[in-house]
mmCIF file of C-alpha atoms in Angstrom:
data_model
loop_
_atom_site.group_PDB
_atom_site.id
_atom_site.type_symbol
_atom_site.label_atom_id
_atom_site.label_comp_id
_atom_site.label_asym_id
_atom_site.label_seq_id
_atom_site.Cartn_x
_atom_site.Cartn_y
_atom_site.Cartn_z
ATOM 1 C CA PRO Y 27 0.000 0.000 0.000
ATOM 2 C CA VAL Y 28 1.075 3.540 -0.764
ATOM 3 C CA ALA Y 29 1.128 6.116 2.033
ATOM 4 C CA VAL Y 30 -0.910 9.087 0.869
ATOM 5 C CA TYR Y 31 -1.540 12.401 2.603
ATOM 6 C CA MET Y 32 -4.477 14.388 1.258
ATOM 7 C CA ASP Y 33 -5.938 17.651 2.439
ATOM 8 C CA MET Y 34 -9.611 16.808 2.050
ATOM 9 C CA ASP Y 35 -10.677 20.356 2.930
ATOM 10 C CA THR Y 36 -9.298 21.540 -0.415
ATOM 11 C CA LEU Y 37 -12.052 19.634 -2.225
ATOM 12 C CA GLN Y 38 -14.673 21.780 -0.510
ATOM 13 C CA THR Y 39 -13.212 24.886 -2.194
ATOM 14 C CA LEU Y 40 -13.828 23.648 -5.737
ATOM 15 C CA ASP Y 41 -16.809 24.779 -7.772
ATOM 16 C CA GLU Y 42 -19.081 22.011 -9.053
ATOM 17 C CA LYS Y 43 -17.627 21.973 -12.588
ATOM 18 C CA ASN Y 44 -14.043 21.504 -11.390
ATOM 19 C CA TYR Y 45 -15.028 19.012 -8.707
ATOM 20 C CA ARG Y 46 -16.807 16.759 -11.189
ATOM 21 C CA ALA Y 47 -14.011 17.139 -13.733
ATOM 22 C CA GLY Y 48 -11.577 15.876 -11.087
ATOM 23 C CA LEU Y 49 -13.786 12.845 -10.522
ATOM 24 C CA ALA Y 50 -13.303 11.950 -14.199
ATOM 25 C CA GLU Y 51 -9.652 11.214 -13.483
ATOM 26 C CA VAL Y 52 -10.611 9.136 -10.438
ATOM 27 C CA ALA Y 53 -13.080 7.148 -12.550
ATOM 28 C CA LYS Y 54 -10.375 6.707 -15.201
ATOM 29 C CA HIS Y 55 -8.162 4.878 -12.698
ATOM 30 C CA GLY Y 56 -11.057 2.539 -11.982
ATOM 31 C CA LEU Y 57 -11.711 1.921 -15.667
ATOM 32 C CA ILE Y 58 -8.094 1.084 -16.459
ATOM 33 C CA GLN Y 59 -7.096 -0.956 -13.432
ATOM 34 C CA ASP Y 60 -9.137 -1.081 -10.216
ATOM 35 C CA ILE Y 61 -12.805 -1.924 -10.707
ATOM 36 C CA THR Y 62 -13.329 -1.325 -6.975
ATOM 37 C CA ILE Y 63 -13.191 2.413 -7.727
ATOM 38 C CA VAL Y 64 -16.024 2.099 -10.254
ATOM 39 C CA SER Y 65 -18.096 0.046 -7.826
ATOM 40 C CA ARG Y 66 -17.524 2.574 -5.037
ATOM 41 C CA ILE Y 67 -18.729 5.393 -7.283
ATOM 42 C CA GLU Y 68 -21.831 3.429 -8.278
ATOM 43 C CA GLU Y 69 -22.635 2.485 -4.663
ATOM 44 C CA ASN Y 70 -21.849 5.830 -2.994
ATOM 45 C CA LEU Y 71 -22.825 8.331 -5.672
ATOM 46 C CA ASP Y 72 -24.916 10.634 -3.439
ATOM 47 C CA LEU Y 73 -22.206 10.795 -0.770
ATOM 48 C CA ILE Y 74 -19.536 11.491 -3.387
ATOM 49 C CA LEU Y 75 -21.560 14.284 -4.978
ATOM 50 C CA ARG Y 76 -22.181 15.716 -1.492
ATOM 51 C CA ARG Y 77 -18.397 15.550 -0.922
ATOM 52 C CA GLU Y 78 -18.575 13.354 2.152
ATOM 53 C CA PRO Y 79 -14.953 13.374 3.415
ATOM 54 C CA GLN Y 80 -14.605 9.764 4.560
ATOM 55 C CA VAL Y 81 -15.996 8.295 1.343
ATOM 56 C CA LEU Y 82 -13.848 10.638 -0.738
ATOM 57 C CA GLU Y 83 -10.723 9.847 1.246
ATOM 58 C CA GLU Y 84 -11.143 6.112 0.596
ATOM 59 C CA LEU Y 85 -11.913 6.704 -3.089
ATOM 60 C CA LEU Y 86 -8.965 9.030 -3.639
ATOM 61 C CA ALA Y 87 -6.580 6.704 -1.809
ATOM 62 C CA LEU Y 88 -7.543 3.899 -4.217
ATOM 63 C CA SER Y 89 -7.076 6.265 -7.158
ATOM 64 C CA CYS Y 90 -3.623 7.393 -5.962
ATOM 65 C CA GLN Y 91 -2.577 3.768 -5.509
ATOM 66 C CA VAL Y 92 -3.420 2.989 -9.142
ATOM 67 C CA LYS Y 93 -1.352 5.885 -10.442
ATOM 68 C CA SER Y 94 1.523 5.087 -8.098
ATOM 69 C CA ARG Y 95 1.575 1.415 -9.150
ATOM 70 C CA VAL Y 96 1.557 2.233 -12.861
ATOM 71 C CA VAL Y 97 4.303 4.858 -12.576
ATOM 72 C CA ALA Y 98 6.439 2.549 -10.388
ATOM 73 C CA GLU Y 99 6.131 -0.276 -12.932
ATOM 74 C CA ASP Y 100 7.090 2.023 -15.819
ATOM 75 C CA ASP Y 101 9.277 4.738 -14.338
ATOM 76 C CA GLN Y 102 11.090 5.207 -17.686
ATOM 77 C CA GLU Y 103 7.836 5.691 -19.646
ATOM 78 C CA ARG Y 104 8.541 2.742 -21.925
ATOM 79 C CA GLY Y 105 4.992 1.510 -22.317
ATOM 80 C CA LEU Y 106 2.602 0.727 -19.470
ATOM 81 C CA ARG Y 107 2.337 4.332 -18.317
ATOM 82 C CA GLN Y 108 0.434 5.023 -21.538
ATOM 83 C CA ILE Y 109 -2.652 3.535 -19.894
ATOM 84 C CA LEU Y 110 -2.845 6.708 -17.763
ATOM 85 C CA ASN Y 111 -3.682 8.483 -21.026
ATOM 86 C CA TYR Y 112 -6.996 6.635 -21.317
ATOM 87 C CA GLY Y 113 -9.505 9.056 -22.832
ATOM 88 C CA HIS Y 114 -6.814 11.642 -23.561
ATOM 89 C CA THR Y 115 -6.271 11.024 -27.289
ATOM 90 C CA MET Y 116 -9.693 12.354 -28.200
ATOM 91 C CA GLY Y 117 -10.003 14.366 -24.986
ATOM 92 C CA HIS Y 118 -7.145 16.710 -25.868
ATOM 93 C CA ALA Y 119 -8.641 17.358 -29.318
ATOM 94 C CA VAL Y 120 -12.056 18.159 -27.805
ATOM 95 C CA GLU Y 121 -10.409 20.424 -25.234
ATOM 96 C CA MET Y 122 -8.655 22.431 -27.958
ATOM 97 C CA LEU Y 123 -11.718 22.641 -30.205
ATOM 98 C CA SER Y 124 -13.802 23.921 -27.288
ATOM 99 C CA HIS Y 125 -11.204 26.695 -26.869
ATOM 100 C CA PHE Y 126 -10.871 25.353 -23.312
ATOM 101 C CA ASP Y 127 -14.499 26.159 -22.432
ATOM 102 C CA MET Y 128 -14.664 22.459 -21.608
ATOM 103 C CA ILE Y 129 -12.093 21.693 -18.940
ATOM 104 C CA HIS Y 130 -9.653 18.802 -18.949
ATOM 105 C CA GLY Y 131 -11.610 16.251 -16.905
ATOM 106 C CA GLU Y 132 -14.790 16.862 -18.920
ATOM 107 C CA CYS Y 133 -12.895 16.281 -22.165
ATOM 108 C CA VAL Y 134 -11.214 13.140 -20.819
ATOM 109 C CA ALA Y 135 -14.675 11.810 -19.881
ATOM 110 C CA VAL Y 136 -15.841 12.335 -23.460
ATOM 111 C CA GLY Y 137 -12.661 10.681 -24.724
ATOM 112 C CA MET Y 138 -13.186 7.640 -22.500
ATOM 113 C CA VAL Y 139 -16.746 7.162 -23.731
ATOM 114 C CA TYR Y 140 -15.606 7.220 -27.369
ATOM 115 C CA ALA Y 141 -12.651 4.938 -26.602
ATOM 116 C CA ALA Y 142 -15.178 2.488 -25.131
ATOM 117 C CA LYS Y 143 -17.323 2.812 -28.264
ATOM 118 C CA LEU Y 144 -14.278 2.106 -30.425
ATOM 119 C CA ALA Y 145 -13.311 -0.940 -28.364
ATOM 120 C CA LEU Y 146 -16.867 -2.249 -28.767
ATOM 121 C CA ARG Y 147 -16.867 -1.511 -32.494
ATOM 122 C CA LEU Y 148 -13.532 -3.308 -32.937
ATOM 123 C CA GLY Y 149 -14.771 -6.346 -31.016
ATOM 124 C CA LEU Y 150 -12.297 -5.760 -28.170
ATOM 125 C CA CYS Y 151 -14.865 -5.312 -25.399
ATOM 126 C CA ASP Y 152 -18.480 -6.294 -24.814
ATOM 127 C CA ARG Y 153 -21.444 -3.946 -24.727
ATOM 128 C CA ALA Y 154 -21.957 -4.337 -20.975
ATOM 129 C CA TRP Y 155 -18.462 -2.972 -20.278
ATOM 130 C CA ALA Y 156 -18.778 -0.135 -22.813
ATOM 131 C CA ASP Y 157 -22.160 0.833 -21.329
ATOM 132 C CA ARG Y 158 -20.887 0.639 -17.759
ATOM 133 C CA GLN Y 159 -18.071 3.041 -18.578
ATOM 134 C CA ARG Y 160 -20.443 5.557 -20.084
ATOM 135 C CA ASN Y 161 -22.945 5.159 -17.255
ATOM 136 C CA VAL Y 162 -20.479 5.803 -14.434
ATOM 137 C CA LEU Y 163 -19.266 8.999 -16.115
ATOM 138 C CA GLU Y 164 -22.832 10.127 -16.780
ATOM 139 C CA MET Y 165 -23.710 9.438 -13.116
ATOM 140 C CA LEU Y 166 -20.951 11.854 -12.120
ATOM 141 C CA GLY Y 167 -22.597 14.552 -14.242
ATOM 142 C CA LEU Y 168 -19.853 14.559 -16.860
ATOM 143 C CA PRO Y 169 -20.350 15.126 -20.599
ATOM 144 C CA VAL Y 170 -20.390 11.924 -22.644
ATOM 145 C CA ARG Y 171 -20.762 13.274 -26.199
ATOM 146 C CA ILE Y 172 -18.629 15.363 -28.498
ATOM 147 C CA PRO Y 173 -20.425 18.705 -28.971
ATOM 148 C CA GLU Y 174 -22.271 18.734 -32.299
ATOM 149 C CA VAL Y 175 -20.475 21.937 -33.350
ATOM 150 C CA MET Y 176 -17.216 19.980 -33.567
ATOM 151 C CA ALA Y 177 -16.677 18.525 -37.037
ATOM 152 C CA PRO Y 178 -15.330 14.964 -36.994
ATOM 153 C CA GLN Y 179 -12.567 15.869 -39.472
ATOM 154 C CA GLU Y 180 -11.341 18.639 -37.164
ATOM 155 C CA VAL Y 181 -11.206 16.201 -34.259
ATOM 156 C CA ILE Y 182 -9.284 13.707 -36.439
ATOM 157 C CA HIS Y 183 -6.820 16.400 -37.540
ATOM 158 C CA LEU Y 184 -6.002 17.322 -33.946
ATOM 159 C CA MET Y 185 -5.755 13.689 -32.854
ATOM 160 C CA LYS Y 186 -3.110 13.131 -35.545
ATOM 161 C CA MET Y 187 -1.003 15.743 -33.772
ATOM 162 C CA ASP Y 188 -1.196 13.731 -30.522
ATOM 163 C CA LYS Y 189 2.145 12.450 -29.175
ATOM 164 C CA LYS Y 190 0.884 8.861 -29.409
ATOM 165 C CA ALA Y 191 0.114 9.110 -33.153
ATOM 166 C CA ARG Y 192 2.741 7.579 -35.430
ATOM 167 C CA ASP Y 193 3.086 7.887 -39.213
ATOM 168 C CA GLY Y 194 -0.265 9.676 -39.403
ATOM 169 C CA GLN Y 195 -1.984 6.768 -37.616
ATOM 170 C CA ILE Y 196 -4.085 7.610 -34.563
ATOM 171 C CA ARG Y 197 -3.410 5.232 -31.674
ATOM 172 C CA PHE Y 198 -5.687 4.685 -28.718
ATOM 173 C CA VAL Y 199 -5.591 3.313 -25.219
ATOM 174 C CA LEU Y 200 -8.587 0.945 -24.981
ATOM 175 C CA SER Y 201 -10.104 -0.707 -21.918
ATOM 176 C CA LEU Y 202 -11.040 -4.252 -22.920
ATOM 177 C CA GLU Y 203 -12.540 -5.379 -19.619
ATOM 178 C CA PRO Y 204 -12.118 -4.425 -15.955
ATOM 179 C CA GLY Y 205 -8.382 -4.338 -15.250
ATOM 180 C CA ARG Y 206 -7.328 -5.187 -18.808
ATOM 181 C CA VAL Y 207 -6.120 -2.384 -21.049
ATOM 182 C CA GLN Y 208 -4.396 -2.295 -24.418
ATOM 183 C CA TYR Y 209 -2.333 0.706 -25.500
ATOM 184 C CA GLY Y 210 -0.939 1.827 -28.850
ATOM 185 C CA VAL Y 211 -3.973 0.430 -30.702
ATOM 186 C CA PRO Y 212 -4.062 1.835 -34.257
ATOM 187 C CA VAL Y 213 -7.563 2.837 -35.369
ATOM 188 C CA ALA Y 214 -8.548 3.879 -38.903
ATOM 189 C CA ASP Y 215 -9.942 7.382 -39.409
ATOM 190 C CA GLU Y 216 -13.156 5.916 -40.839
ATOM 191 C CA GLU Y 217 -13.857 3.905 -37.681
ATOM 192 C CA ILE Y 218 -13.332 6.971 -35.497
ATOM 193 C CA ILE Y 219 -15.573 9.145 -37.684
ATOM 194 C CA SER Y 220 -18.333 6.500 -37.659
ATOM 195 C CA CYS Y 221 -18.127 6.399 -33.864
ATOM 196 C CA MET Y 222 -18.328 10.180 -33.624
ATOM 197 C CA LYS Y 223 -21.417 10.247 -35.834
ATOM 198 C CA GLU Y 224 -23.269 7.843 -33.520
ATOM 199 C CA ARG Y 225 -25.503 9.655 -31.042
#
């Protein structure tokens, strides 16, 4: 176990938008490695949204342990640490196209939902897991769709500038099932555009 000190009072100072955006990153750690985090969110949603300190402290400790484990296993950034970028490939593009009106955690939530859709489309995860990912983010009051004003081709263009893209090929981190993630997955532009056009 990792020793973690957290000033829980700081969370009370956040406005609702920033608080919920922070929870997107917590949920991400559950979706990539520790399903307990997802279950805790589902079971304690009201307490989490009311910012109940004890529940939050347990949730955030689990989240910190995931990040700590991943970084410790890949301290040279040779591969595994890429899973911490779940939702970020599309999320960064959405963030830029929104001119930062949508904040980071909101955009990562959108990116995770579309990554789940892609994994389902590619036959890498089942519908129950894709739906559960979307549902937990929606429960937290996070956006789960790319705004209609954003043209798919613009999103694609920005994703090709992502550090994980190689030779013009967009690569995703995909969650295949609880605790099982694949990174560096190349996905054709057409598949991504089809996913973005689904409502």
